Amino acid sequence: MSRILDQRILLLVISFSASLQSTKVLSKWKKCGDLECEKAMSRVQAITDYLGPDCRYLNFKAGEEIIVYSKLSRENENLWTGSKGKDFGYFPRDTVKVEEVLIGEEVEVLTKETDFLCLHEDKYTFE
């Protein structure tokens, strides 16, 4: 009986750790094409397949086109945010090549807590 309880506690700890990781703030700052981060910054093409570690990340295959809307800055400059069809999320900048720059100047703004939540079909998923 004690062994079963130990296993359940371990599963609970693992589940809680995964939940904390998926809502972790990845950076306090980001660069965007406008103050609201609604303007597309660039059009990029995937140069490799990418499968993200959780639901906040954009998955794609080499050759797919992605529209970039923001780039994390300061403490985590490697992650960009973009969309591919209806899918939206983070991806490493070294997995894509820039095809077309759509803005003249980048604006740096503070991130919000909602920047790091999973978005599924027009609603946020709180894990």
Short mmCIF file of the N, C-alpha and C atoms (twelve columns), coordinates in Angstrom:
data_MODEL
# 
_entry.id   MODEL 
# 
loop_
_atom_site.group_PDB 
_atom_site.id 
_atom_site.type_symbol 
_atom_site.label_atom_id 
_atom_site.label_alt_id 
_atom_site.label_comp_id 
_atom_site.label_asym_id 
_atom_site.label_seq_id 
_atom_site.Cartn_x 
_atom_site.Cartn_y 
_atom_site.Cartn_z 
_atom_site.pdbx_PDB_model_num 
ATOM 1   N N  . MET A 1   0.822  -1.201 0.000   1 
ATOM 2   C CA . MET A 1   0.000  0.000  0.000   1 
ATOM 3   C C  . MET A 1   0.864  1.261  0.000   1 
ATOM 4   N N  . SER A 2   1.929  1.213  0.783   1 
ATOM 5   C CA . SER A 2   2.840  2.358  0.865   1 
ATOM 6   C C  . SER A 2   3.504  2.638  -0.484  1 
ATOM 7   N N  . ARG A 3   3.805  1.582  -1.204  1 
ATOM 8   C CA . ARG A 3   4.450  1.730  -2.512  1 
ATOM 9   C C  . ARG A 3   3.518  2.431  -3.507  1 
ATOM 10  N N  . ILE A 4   2.249  2.083  -3.491  1 
ATOM 11  C CA . ILE A 4   1.264  2.720  -4.373  1 
ATOM 12  C C  . ILE A 4   1.130  4.189  -4.026  1 
ATOM 13  N N  . LEU A 5   1.104  4.514  -2.750  1 
ATOM 14  C CA . LEU A 5   1.023  5.903  -2.320  1 
ATOM 15  C C  . LEU A 5   2.261  6.677  -2.768  1 
ATOM 16  N N  . ASP A 6   3.442  6.077  -2.649  1 
ATOM 17  C CA . ASP A 6   4.683  6.709  -3.100  1 
ATOM 18  C C  . ASP A 6   4.639  7.001  -4.597  1 
ATOM 19  N N  . GLN A 7   4.119  6.062  -5.388  1 
ATOM 20  C CA . GLN A 7   4.019  6.250  -6.832  1 
ATOM 21  C C  . GLN A 7   3.044  7.378  -7.171  1 
ATOM 22  N N  . ARG A 8   1.943  7.459  -6.465  1 
ATOM 23  C CA . ARG A 8   0.969  8.527  -6.705  1 
ATOM 24  C C  . ARG A 8   1.557  9.891  -6.357  1 
ATOM 25  N N  . ILE A 9   2.294  9.962  -5.280  1 
ATOM 26  C CA . ILE A 9   2.936  11.218 -4.892  1 
ATOM 27  C C  . ILE A 9   3.966  11.620 -5.939  1 
ATOM 28  N N  . LEU A 10  4.738  10.672 -6.422  1 
ATOM 29  C CA . LEU A 10  5.725  10.953 -7.461  1 
ATOM 30  C C  . LEU A 10  5.050  11.471 -8.727  1 
ATOM 31  N N  . LEU A 11  3.971  10.851 -9.146  1 
ATOM 32  C CA . LEU A 11  3.231  11.314 -10.325 1 
ATOM 33  C C  . LEU A 11  2.675  12.720 -10.115 1 
ATOM 34  N N  . LEU A 12  2.200  13.009 -8.927  1 
ATOM 35  C CA . LEU A 12  1.689  14.342 -8.621  1 
ATOM 36  C C  . LEU A 12  2.796  15.386 -8.703  1 
ATOM 37  N N  . VAL A 13  3.974  15.073 -8.179  1 
ATOM 38  C CA . VAL A 13  5.119  15.987 -8.222  1 
ATOM 39  C C  . VAL A 13  5.547  16.228 -9.670  1 
ATOM 40  N N  . ILE A 14  5.616  15.177 -10.474 1 
ATOM 41  C CA . ILE A 14  5.993  15.308 -11.887 1 
ATOM 42  C C  . ILE A 14  4.969  16.164 -12.628 1 
ATOM 43  N N  . SER A 15  3.697  15.933 -12.389 1 
ATOM 44  C CA . SER A 15  2.640  16.705 -13.036 1 
ATOM 45  C C  . SER A 15  2.717  18.179 -12.647 1 
ATOM 46  N N  . PHE A 16  2.937  18.451 -11.366 1 
ATOM 47  C CA . PHE A 16  3.045  19.828 -10.895 1 
ATOM 48  C C  . PHE A 16  4.252  20.517 -11.508 1 
ATOM 49  N N  . SER A 17  5.387  19.829 -11.600 1 
ATOM 50  C CA . SER A 17  6.602  20.398 -12.198 1 
ATOM 51  C C  . SER A 17  6.379  20.740 -13.664 1 
ATOM 52  N N  . ALA A 18  5.729  19.860 -14.401 1 
ATOM 53  C CA . ALA A 18  5.446  20.110 -15.822 1 
ATOM 54  C C  . ALA A 18  4.520  21.317 -15.969 1 
ATOM 55  N N  . SER A 19  3.558  21.453 -15.076 1 
ATOM 56  C CA . SER A 19  2.640  22.585 -15.120 1 
ATOM 57  C C  . SER A 19  3.373  23.895 -14.878 1 
ATOM 58  N N  . LEU A 20  4.266  23.928 -13.919 1 
ATOM 59  C CA . LEU A 20  5.037  25.135 -13.641 1 
ATOM 60  C C  . LEU A 20  5.923  25.509 -14.819 1 
ATOM 61  N N  . GLN A 21  6.529  24.516 -15.439 1 
ATOM 62  C CA . GLN A 21  7.414  24.787 -16.566 1 
ATOM 63  C C  . GLN A 21  6.642  25.391 -17.737 1 
ATOM 64  N N  . SER A 22  5.429  24.957 -17.978 1 
ATOM 65  C CA . SER A 22  4.679  25.426 -19.139 1 
ATOM 66  C C  . SER A 22  4.091  26.820 -18.948 1 
ATOM 67  N N  . THR A 23  4.132  27.380 -17.735 1 
ATOM 68  C CA . THR A 23  3.670  28.745 -17.523 1 
ATOM 69  C C  . THR A 23  4.820  29.665 -17.137 1 
ATOM 70  N N  . LYS A 24  6.022  29.179 -17.248 1 
ATOM 71  C CA . LYS A 24  7.206  29.953 -16.890 1 
ATOM 72  C C  . LYS A 24  7.405  31.126 -17.849 1 
ATOM 73  N N  . VAL A 25  7.739  32.282 -17.292 1 
ATOM 74  C CA . VAL A 25  8.033  33.461 -18.107 1 
ATOM 75  C C  . VAL A 25  9.381  33.227 -18.798 1 
ATOM 76  N N  . LEU A 26  9.400  33.336 -20.097 1 
ATOM 77  C CA . LEU A 26  10.612 33.064 -20.866 1 
ATOM 78  C C  . LEU A 26  11.499 34.286 -21.019 1 
ATOM 79  N N  . SER A 27  10.929 35.480 -20.885 1 
ATOM 80  C CA . SER A 27  11.678 36.730 -20.962 1 
ATOM 81  C C  . SER A 27  10.778 37.864 -20.474 1 
ATOM 82  N N  . LYS A 28  11.359 38.902 -19.912 1 
ATOM 83  C CA . LYS A 28  10.574 40.057 -19.474 1 
ATOM 84  C C  . LYS A 28  10.361 41.058 -20.608 1 
ATOM 85  N N  . TRP A 29  11.140 40.925 -21.679 1 
ATOM 86  C CA . TRP A 29  11.088 41.875 -22.794 1 
ATOM 87  C C  . TRP A 29  10.922 41.154 -24.122 1 
ATOM 88  N N  . LYS A 30  10.307 41.860 -25.073 1 
ATOM 89  C CA . LYS A 30  10.194 41.344 -26.438 1 
ATOM 90  C C  . LYS A 30  10.251 42.514 -27.406 1 
ATOM 91  N N  . LYS A 31  10.633 42.213 -28.647 1 
ATOM 92  C CA . LYS A 31  10.647 43.206 -29.713 1 
ATOM 93  C C  . LYS A 31  9.506  42.895 -30.664 1 
ATOM 94  N N  . CYS A 32  8.821  43.960 -31.100 1 
ATOM 95  C CA . CYS A 32  7.651  43.807 -31.964 1 
ATOM 96  C C  . CYS A 32  7.676  44.836 -33.085 1 
ATOM 97  N N  . GLY A 33  6.741  44.720 -34.000 1 
ATOM 98  C CA . GLY A 33  6.607  45.668 -35.093 1 
ATOM 99  C C  . GLY A 33  5.804  46.900 -34.718 1 
ATOM 100 N N  . ASP A 34  5.056  46.836 -33.598 1 
ATOM 101 C CA . ASP A 34  4.292  47.962 -33.070 1 
ATOM 102 C C  . ASP A 34  4.104  47.738 -31.572 1 
ATOM 103 N N  . LEU A 35  3.574  48.708 -30.868 1 
ATOM 104 C CA . LEU A 35  3.431  48.619 -29.409 1 
ATOM 105 C C  . LEU A 35  2.500  47.502 -28.956 1 
ATOM 106 N N  . GLU A 36  1.550  47.107 -29.789 1 
ATOM 107 C CA . GLU A 36  0.606  46.039 -29.440 1 
ATOM 108 C C  . GLU A 36  1.061  44.664 -29.927 1 
ATOM 109 N N  . CYS A 37  2.151  44.609 -30.658 1 
ATOM 110 C CA . CYS A 37  2.694  43.362 -31.226 1 
ATOM 111 C C  . CYS A 37  1.697  42.679 -32.159 1 
ATOM 112 N N  . GLU A 38  0.907  43.476 -32.871 1 
ATOM 113 C CA . GLU A 38  -0.074 42.935 -33.808 1 
ATOM 114 C C  . GLU A 38  0.425  42.949 -35.247 1 
ATOM 115 N N  . LYS A 39  1.416  43.776 -35.546 1 
ATOM 116 C CA . LYS A 39  1.926  43.905 -36.902 1 
ATOM 117 C C  . LYS A 39  2.947  42.799 -37.182 1 
ATOM 118 N N  . ALA A 40  2.806  42.154 -38.314 1 
ATOM 119 C CA . ALA A 40  3.764  41.120 -38.709 1 
ATOM 120 C C  . ALA A 40  5.139  41.751 -38.933 1 
ATOM 121 N N  . MET A 41  6.166  41.117 -38.387 1 
ATOM 122 C CA . MET A 41  7.529  41.643 -38.498 1 
ATOM 123 C C  . MET A 41  8.258  41.121 -39.729 1 
ATOM 124 N N  . SER A 42  8.074  39.820 -39.987 1 
ATOM 125 C CA . SER A 42  8.770  39.221 -41.117 1 
ATOM 126 C C  . SER A 42  8.109  37.921 -41.520 1 
ATOM 127 N N  . ARG A 43  8.485  37.481 -42.712 1 
ATOM 128 C CA . ARG A 43  8.064  36.181 -43.224 1 
ATOM 129 C C  . ARG A 43  9.323  35.333 -43.277 1 
ATOM 130 N N  . VAL A 44  9.273  34.156 -42.652 1 
ATOM 131 C CA . VAL A 44  10.441 33.284 -42.603 1 
ATOM 132 C C  . VAL A 44  10.084 31.904 -43.135 1 
ATOM 133 N N  . GLN A 45  11.110 31.146 -43.461 1 
ATOM 134 C CA . GLN A 45  10.917 29.770 -43.923 1 
ATOM 135 C C  . GLN A 45  11.700 28.835 -43.016 1 
ATOM 136 N N  . ALA A 46  11.064 27.754 -42.587 1 
ATOM 137 C CA . ALA A 46  11.722 26.770 -41.730 1 
ATOM 138 C C  . ALA A 46  12.834 26.065 -42.508 1 
ATOM 139 N N  . ILE A 47  13.997 25.976 -41.897 1 
ATOM 140 C CA . ILE A 47  15.117 25.280 -42.534 1 
ATOM 141 C C  . ILE A 47  15.319 23.888 -41.947 1 
ATOM 142 N N  . THR A 48  14.553 23.574 -40.906 1 
ATOM 143 C CA . THR A 48  14.613 22.259 -40.275 1 
ATOM 144 C C  . THR A 48  13.257 21.953 -39.644 1 
ATOM 145 N N  . ASP A 49  12.988 20.698 -39.381 1 
ATOM 146 C CA . ASP A 49  11.787 20.330 -38.636 1 
ATOM 147 C C  . ASP A 49  11.974 20.776 -37.193 1 
ATOM 148 N N  . TYR A 50  10.877 21.173 -36.540 1 
ATOM 149 C CA . TYR A 50  10.962 21.566 -35.133 1 
ATOM 150 C C  . TYR A 50  9.729  21.082 -34.382 1 
ATOM 151 N N  . LEU A 51  9.964  20.438 -33.240 1 
ATOM 152 C CA . LEU A 51  8.910  19.973 -32.342 1 
ATOM 153 C C  . LEU A 51  9.200  20.572 -30.972 1 
ATOM 154 N N  . GLY A 52  8.363  21.494 -30.523 1 
ATOM 155 C CA . GLY A 52  8.583  22.206 -29.269 1 
ATOM 156 C C  . GLY A 52  8.358  21.335 -28.045 1 
ATOM 157 N N  . PRO A 53  8.894  21.768 -26.894 1 
ATOM 158 C CA . PRO A 53  8.797  20.992 -25.660 1 
ATOM 159 C C  . PRO A 53  7.425  21.019 -24.986 1 
ATOM 160 N N  . ASP A 54  6.578  22.019 -25.296 1 
ATOM 161 C CA . ASP A 54  5.234  22.061 -24.723 1 
ATOM 162 C C  . ASP A 54  4.305  22.859 -25.639 1 
ATOM 163 N N  . CYS A 55  3.083  23.072 -25.187 1 
ATOM 164 C CA . CYS A 55  2.036  23.670 -26.025 1 
ATOM 165 C C  . CYS A 55  2.256  25.142 -26.361 1 
ATOM 166 N N  . ARG A 56  3.232  25.790 -25.760 1 
ATOM 167 C CA . ARG A 56  3.516  27.201 -26.075 1 
ATOM 168 C C  . ARG A 56  4.348  27.342 -27.341 1 
ATOM 169 N N  . TYR A 57  4.858  26.249 -27.862 1 
ATOM 170 C CA . TYR A 57  5.786  26.282 -28.992 1 
ATOM 171 C C  . TYR A 57  5.096  25.896 -30.292 1 
ATOM 172 N N  . LEU A 58  5.587  26.475 -31.383 1 
ATOM 173 C CA . LEU A 58  5.068  26.211 -32.719 1 
ATOM 174 C C  . LEU A 58  5.830  25.041 -33.326 1 
ATOM 175 N N  . ASN A 59  5.126  24.029 -33.760 1 
ATOM 176 C CA . ASN A 59  5.747  22.881 -34.425 1 
ATOM 177 C C  . ASN A 59  5.659  23.083 -35.934 1 
ATOM 178 N N  . PHE A 60  6.719  22.700 -36.643 1 
ATOM 179 C CA . PHE A 60  6.700  22.844 -38.095 1 
ATOM 180 C C  . PHE A 60  7.700  21.908 -38.745 1 
ATOM 181 N N  . LYS A 61  7.593  21.828 -40.063 1 
ATOM 182 C CA . LYS A 61  8.494  21.002 -40.880 1 
ATOM 183 C C  . LYS A 61  9.312  21.919 -41.783 1 
ATOM 184 N N  . ALA A 62  10.475 21.448 -42.168 1 
ATOM 185 C CA . ALA A 62  11.344 22.221 -43.061 1 
ATOM 186 C C  . ALA A 62  10.564 22.630 -44.308 1 
ATOM 187 N N  . GLY A 63  10.747 23.893 -44.726 1 
ATOM 188 C CA . GLY A 63  10.089 24.404 -45.913 1 
ATOM 189 C C  . GLY A 63  8.806  25.166 -45.645 1 
ATOM 190 N N  . GLU A 64  8.219  25.003 -44.456 1 
ATOM 191 C CA . GLU A 64  6.970  25.709 -44.160 1 
ATOM 192 C C  . GLU A 64  7.233  27.194 -43.910 1 
ATOM 193 N N  . GLU A 65  6.245  28.014 -44.267 1 
ATOM 194 C CA . GLU A 65  6.337  29.464 -44.081 1 
ATOM 195 C C  . GLU A 65  5.714  29.855 -42.741 1 
ATOM 196 N N  . ILE A 66  6.376  30.783 -42.040 1 
ATOM 197 C CA . ILE A 66  5.922  31.261 -40.729 1 
ATOM 198 C C  . ILE A 66  5.939  32.790 -40.758 1 
ATOM 199 N N  . ILE A 67  4.919  33.397 -40.177 1 
ATOM 200 C CA . ILE A 67  4.878  34.849 -40.027 1 
ATOM 201 C C  . ILE A 67  5.315  35.174 -38.595 1 
ATOM 202 N N  . VAL A 68  6.337  36.027 -38.449 1 
ATOM 203 C CA . VAL A 68  6.893  36.389 -37.141 1 
ATOM 204 C C  . VAL A 68  6.217  37.652 -36.625 1 
ATOM 205 N N  . TYR A 69  5.761  37.596 -35.347 1 
ATOM 206 C CA . TYR A 69  5.100  38.736 -34.723 1 
ATOM 207 C C  . TYR A 69  5.902  39.351 -33.581 1 
ATOM 208 N N  . SER A 70  6.772  38.590 -32.961 1 
ATOM 209 C CA . SER A 70  7.610  39.151 -31.898 1 
ATOM 210 C C  . SER A 70  8.858  38.297 -31.729 1 
ATOM 211 N N  . LYS A 71  9.849  38.904 -31.069 1 
ATOM 212 C CA . LYS A 71  11.115 38.239 -30.778 1 
ATOM 213 C C  . LYS A 71  11.442 38.529 -29.320 1 
ATOM 214 N N  . LEU A 72  11.627 37.482 -28.522 1 
ATOM 215 C CA . LEU A 72  12.010 37.730 -27.136 1 
ATOM 216 C C  . LEU A 72  13.363 38.427 -27.130 1 
ATOM 217 N N  . SER A 73  13.590 39.286 -26.140 1 
ATOM 218 C CA . SER A 73  14.843 40.038 -26.100 1 
ATOM 219 C C  . SER A 73  15.453 40.002 -24.703 1 
ATOM 220 N N  . ARG A 74  16.654 40.518 -24.633 1 
ATOM 221 C CA . ARG A 74  17.466 40.587 -23.418 1 
ATOM 222 C C  . ARG A 74  17.844 39.215 -22.892 1 
ATOM 223 N N  . GLU A 75  17.063 38.645 -21.963 1 
ATOM 224 C CA . GLU A 75  17.520 37.393 -21.349 1 
ATOM 225 C C  . GLU A 75  17.284 36.138 -22.190 1 
ATOM 226 N N  . ASN A 76  16.557 36.223 -23.297 1 
ATOM 227 C CA . ASN A 76  16.288 35.032 -24.103 1 
ATOM 228 C C  . ASN A 76  16.057 35.429 -25.561 1 
ATOM 229 N N  . GLU A 77  17.083 35.874 -26.237 1 
ATOM 230 C CA . GLU A 77  16.940 36.379 -27.609 1 
ATOM 231 C C  . GLU A 77  16.797 35.296 -28.668 1 
ATOM 232 N N  . ASN A 78  16.931 34.048 -28.291 1 
ATOM 233 C CA . ASN A 78  16.871 32.967 -29.268 1 
ATOM 234 C C  . ASN A 78  15.445 32.605 -29.690 1 
ATOM 235 N N  . LEU A 79  14.427 33.000 -28.927 1 
ATOM 236 C CA . LEU A 79  13.055 32.599 -29.251 1 
ATOM 237 C C  . LEU A 79  12.275 33.700 -29.951 1 
ATOM 238 N N  . TRP A 80  11.629 33.323 -31.052 1 
ATOM 239 C CA . TRP A 80  10.736 34.199 -31.786 1 
ATOM 240 C C  . TRP A 80  9.325  33.642 -31.659 1 
ATOM 241 N N  . THR A 81  8.333  34.487 -31.913 1 
ATOM 242 C CA . THR A 81  6.932  34.074 -31.868 1 
ATOM 243 C C  . THR A 81  6.314  34.273 -33.240 1 
ATOM 244 N N  . GLY A 82  5.588  33.268 -33.686 1 
ATOM 245 C CA . GLY A 82  4.976  33.397 -34.996 1 
ATOM 246 C C  . GLY A 82  3.812  32.466 -35.208 1 
ATOM 247 N N  . SER A 83  3.245  32.553 -36.414 1 
ATOM 248 C CA . SER A 83  2.104  31.712 -36.746 1 
ATOM 249 C C  . SER A 83  2.310  31.009 -38.079 1 
ATOM 250 N N  . LYS A 84  1.670  29.868 -38.145 1 
ATOM 251 C CA . LYS A 84  1.650  29.040 -39.352 1 
ATOM 252 C C  . LYS A 84  0.211  28.554 -39.459 1 
ATOM 253 N N  . GLY A 85  -0.546 29.160 -40.369 1 
ATOM 254 C CA . GLY A 85  -1.974 28.837 -40.432 1 
ATOM 255 C C  . GLY A 85  -2.644 29.282 -39.146 1 
ATOM 256 N N  . LYS A 86  -3.377 28.386 -38.475 1 
ATOM 257 C CA . LYS A 86  -4.040 28.699 -37.213 1 
ATOM 258 C C  . LYS A 86  -3.144 28.469 -36.003 1 
ATOM 259 N N  . ASP A 87  -1.985 27.865 -36.196 1 
ATOM 260 C CA . ASP A 87  -1.084 27.554 -35.092 1 
ATOM 261 C C  . ASP A 87  -0.200 28.751 -34.767 1 
ATOM 262 N N  . PHE A 88  0.042  28.975 -33.475 1 
ATOM 263 C CA . PHE A 88  0.821  30.116 -33.011 1 
ATOM 264 C C  . PHE A 88  1.705  29.673 -31.856 1 
ATOM 265 N N  . GLY A 89  2.961  30.149 -31.819 1 
ATOM 266 C CA . GLY A 89  3.816  29.799 -30.697 1 
ATOM 267 C C  . GLY A 89  5.260  30.229 -30.889 1 
ATOM 268 N N  . TYR A 90  6.084  29.817 -29.929 1 
ATOM 269 C CA . TYR A 90  7.513  30.137 -29.917 1 
ATOM 270 C C  . TYR A 90  8.305  29.119 -30.720 1 
ATOM 271 N N  . PHE A 91  9.437  29.570 -31.235 1 
ATOM 272 C CA . PHE A 91  10.358 28.673 -31.926 1 
ATOM 273 C C  . PHE A 91  11.749 29.300 -31.904 1 
ATOM 274 N N  . PRO A 92  12.802 28.475 -31.966 1 
ATOM 275 C CA . PRO A 92  14.167 29.015 -31.981 1 
ATOM 276 C C  . PRO A 92  14.454 29.716 -33.306 1 
ATOM 277 N N  . ARG A 93  15.085 30.874 -33.234 1 
ATOM 278 C CA . ARG A 93  15.356 31.651 -34.447 1 
ATOM 279 C C  . ARG A 93  16.312 30.932 -35.395 1 
ATOM 280 N N  . ASP A 94  17.136 30.024 -34.869 1 
ATOM 281 C CA . ASP A 94  18.079 29.331 -35.750 1 
ATOM 282 C C  . ASP A 94  17.445 28.181 -36.533 1 
ATOM 283 N N  . THR A 95  16.121 27.988 -36.396 1 
ATOM 284 C CA . THR A 95  15.425 26.954 -37.170 1 
ATOM 285 C C  . THR A 95  14.767 27.521 -38.423 1 
ATOM 286 N N  . VAL A 96  14.947 28.841 -38.639 1 
ATOM 287 C CA . VAL A 96  14.322 29.503 -39.788 1 
ATOM 288 C C  . VAL A 96  15.307 30.442 -40.481 1 
ATOM 289 N N  . LYS A 97  14.967 30.790 -41.732 1 
ATOM 290 C CA . LYS A 97  15.718 31.843 -42.428 1 
ATOM 291 C C  . LYS A 97  14.721 32.913 -42.848 1 
ATOM 292 N N  . VAL A 98  15.137 34.167 -42.726 1 
ATOM 293 C CA . VAL A 98  14.258 35.292 -43.060 1 
ATOM 294 C C  . VAL A 98  14.137 35.396 -44.569 1 
ATOM 295 N N  . GLU A 99  12.910 35.415 -45.044 1 
ATOM 296 C CA . GLU A 99  12.615 35.560 -46.467 1 
ATOM 297 C C  . GLU A 99  12.280 37.004 -46.819 1 
ATOM 298 N N  . GLU A 100 11.535 37.685 -45.904 1 
ATOM 299 C CA . GLU A 100 11.106 39.056 -46.174 1 
ATOM 300 C C  . GLU A 100 10.889 39.796 -44.853 1 
ATOM 301 N N  . VAL A 101 11.479 40.972 -44.712 1 
ATOM 302 C CA . VAL A 101 11.256 41.831 -43.553 1 
ATOM 303 C C  . VAL A 101 10.074 42.740 -43.881 1 
ATOM 304 N N  . LEU A 102 9.086  42.801 -42.973 1 
ATOM 305 C CA . LEU A 102 7.843  43.522 -43.241 1 
ATOM 306 C C  . LEU A 102 7.715  44.839 -42.479 1 
ATOM 307 N N  . ILE A 103 8.673  45.156 -41.613 1 
ATOM 308 C CA . ILE A 103 8.621  46.389 -40.827 1 
ATOM 309 C C  . ILE A 103 9.910  47.182 -41.002 1 
ATOM 310 N N  . GLY A 104 9.859  48.450 -40.667 1 
ATOM 311 C CA . GLY A 104 11.046 49.289 -40.768 1 
ATOM 312 C C  . GLY A 104 11.847 49.337 -39.491 1 
ATOM 313 N N  . GLU A 105 11.163 49.246 -38.343 1 
ATOM 314 C CA . GLU A 105 11.831 49.393 -37.056 1 
ATOM 315 C C  . GLU A 105 11.158 48.508 -36.008 1 
ATOM 316 N N  . GLU A 106 11.972 47.915 -35.135 1 
ATOM 317 C CA . GLU A 106 11.454 47.102 -34.031 1 
ATOM 318 C C  . GLU A 106 11.252 47.971 -32.795 1 
ATOM 319 N N  . VAL A 107 10.210 47.659 -32.012 1 
ATOM 320 C CA . VAL A 107 9.903  48.353 -30.773 1 
ATOM 321 C C  . VAL A 107 10.036 47.343 -29.635 1 
ATOM 322 N N  . GLU A 108 10.752 47.704 -28.562 1 
ATOM 323 C CA . GLU A 108 10.892 46.796 -27.420 1 
ATOM 324 C C  . GLU A 108 9.834  47.123 -26.376 1 
ATOM 325 N N  . VAL A 109 9.100  46.105 -25.938 1 
ATOM 326 C CA . VAL A 109 8.033  46.272 -24.947 1 
ATOM 327 C C  . VAL A 109 8.155  45.179 -23.886 1 
ATOM 328 N N  . LEU A 110 7.531  45.412 -22.743 1 
ATOM 329 C CA . LEU A 110 7.478  44.399 -21.694 1 
ATOM 330 C C  . LEU A 110 6.548  43.262 -22.110 1 
ATOM 331 N N  . THR A 111 6.901  42.050 -21.731 1 
ATOM 332 C CA . THR A 111 6.006  40.919 -21.975 1 
ATOM 333 C C  . THR A 111 4.901  40.942 -20.918 1 
ATOM 334 N N  . LYS A 112 3.850  40.167 -21.185 1 
ATOM 335 C CA . LYS A 112 2.740  40.018 -20.247 1 
ATOM 336 C C  . LYS A 112 2.651  38.547 -19.870 1 
ATOM 337 N N  . GLU A 113 2.025  38.257 -18.757 1 
ATOM 338 C CA . GLU A 113 1.859  36.871 -18.324 1 
ATOM 339 C C  . GLU A 113 1.145  36.051 -19.397 1 
ATOM 340 N N  . THR A 114 0.205  36.660 -20.085 1 
ATOM 341 C CA . THR A 114 -0.560 35.944 -21.109 1 
ATOM 342 C C  . THR A 114 0.296  35.576 -22.328 1 
ATOM 343 N N  . ASP A 115 1.480  36.180 -22.461 1 
ATOM 344 C CA . ASP A 115 2.375  35.808 -23.557 1 
ATOM 345 C C  . ASP A 115 2.886  34.375 -23.410 1 
ATOM 346 N N  . PHE A 116 2.784  33.823 -22.228 1 
ATOM 347 C CA . PHE A 116 3.390  32.526 -21.963 1 
ATOM 348 C C  . PHE A 116 2.380  31.451 -21.589 1 
ATOM 349 N N  . LEU A 117 1.138  31.655 -22.006 1 
ATOM 350 C CA . LEU A 117 0.096  30.657 -21.805 1 
ATOM 351 C C  . LEU A 117 -0.200 29.981 -23.132 1 
ATOM 352 N N  . CYS A 118 -0.744 28.799 -23.075 1 
ATOM 353 C CA . CYS A 118 -1.104 28.081 -24.297 1 
ATOM 354 C C  . CYS A 118 -2.417 28.642 -24.840 1 
ATOM 355 N N  . LEU A 119 -2.475 28.824 -26.144 1 
ATOM 356 C CA . LEU A 119 -3.678 29.331 -26.789 1 
ATOM 357 C C  . LEU A 119 -4.248 28.230 -27.678 1 
ATOM 358 N N  . HIS A 120 -5.468 27.830 -27.380 1 
ATOM 359 C CA . HIS A 120 -6.155 26.795 -28.152 1 
ATOM 360 C C  . HIS A 120 -7.526 27.292 -28.558 1 
ATOM 361 N N  . GLU A 121 -7.744 27.430 -29.852 1 
ATOM 362 C CA . GLU A 121 -9.045 27.809 -30.394 1 
ATOM 363 C C  . GLU A 121 -9.653 29.018 -29.689 1 
ATOM 364 N N  . ASP A 122 -8.955 30.130 -29.713 1 
ATOM 365 C CA . ASP A 122 -9.431 31.400 -29.179 1 
ATOM 366 C C  . ASP A 122 -9.622 31.444 -27.669 1 
ATOM 367 N N  . LYS A 123 -9.038 30.527 -26.922 1 
ATOM 368 C CA . LYS A 123 -9.111 30.611 -25.463 1 
ATOM 369 C C  . LYS A 123 -7.780 30.164 -24.870 1 
ATOM 370 N N  . TYR A 124 -7.446 30.726 -23.723 1 
ATOM 371 C CA . TYR A 124 -6.200 30.389 -23.062 1 
ATOM 372 C C  . TYR A 124 -6.368 29.127 -22.244 1 
ATOM 373 N N  . THR A 125 -5.322 28.313 -22.231 1 
ATOM 374 C CA . THR A 125 -5.311 27.115 -21.406 1 
ATOM 375 C C  . THR A 125 -4.426 27.391 -20.207 1 
ATOM 376 N N  . PHE A 126 -5.010 27.362 -19.021 1 
ATOM 377 C CA . PHE A 126 -4.246 27.537 -17.797 1 
ATOM 378 C C  . PHE A 126 -3.929 26.147 -17.266 1 
ATOM 379 N N  . GLU A 127 -2.643 25.828 -17.228 1 
ATOM 380 C CA . GLU A 127 -2.250 24.476 -16.804 1 
ATOM 381 C C  . GLU A 127 -1.848 24.444 -15.354 1 
# 
